[in-house]
Amino acid sequence: MITKEISNDLFFTNIRHIIDSGNRVELRVKGISMYPTLEDGKHKVVLKPYHSQALKVGTLALFVYNKKYILHRLISIEENKLIFKGDNLTTEECISRKDIIAVVEFIITPSGKVIDLSLIHTS
């Protein structure tokens, strides 16, 4: 198998184009900010387009923060501000709804088990 590395900017430009076209995208997670929920290089997520649907605390979303693409968990909703944080981090990101690109619909574990996040109730 031939592997080719591309920049994050090019990668997420393509992801964003697919999402903006109304399609879902499956991608392998990179990084440790969501450990232990998502393990670097082992878990996959299926992203679906975000169209101002209701968000609830606990939702995992892909968003832009300081010109970087980040996938973290919504921890608080304060009027027009959304507060996200990685499960393995202490820092938080404060964004608006316009910064959200997609929400995680499914997590695919290393064993191939599919977890439907719409079935998980959070408070």
Phi, psi and omega in degrees: 000135178266131179246135179232130177268139174233161181293154176301322181299312180294317180302308184285337171298317178293316178301314182297321178299316179296313180297314181298338177279000177091011182258160175271156179225136173255130177217152178277136183285138175238140178105168184247005185294338181254012177293140007268359180299314181233123181263136181309120176075357183252315180273154172239157174231151172250120181262139174240153182302145175260123180231057178060022176292163181299135176252149175228154177304134182106343179298137173263132183219153172261127182214169176256130179218122183051045178065018177240149176269128185226142174241107181222179183262137175288122182249344181198145175239118182233098184053248182264006181252140176245131181250122179245157177202143173287147181297336184252020184232164174252342180278153181238157175242128178254119183226174172251169182300329181294343180277347182280133179259316185205162174242152180281123178267318181225148167249135176248116183285166178304331180278353180099357178293135180259125179253117180275108184291343178289343180270351182266123180267127177241160180262000000 
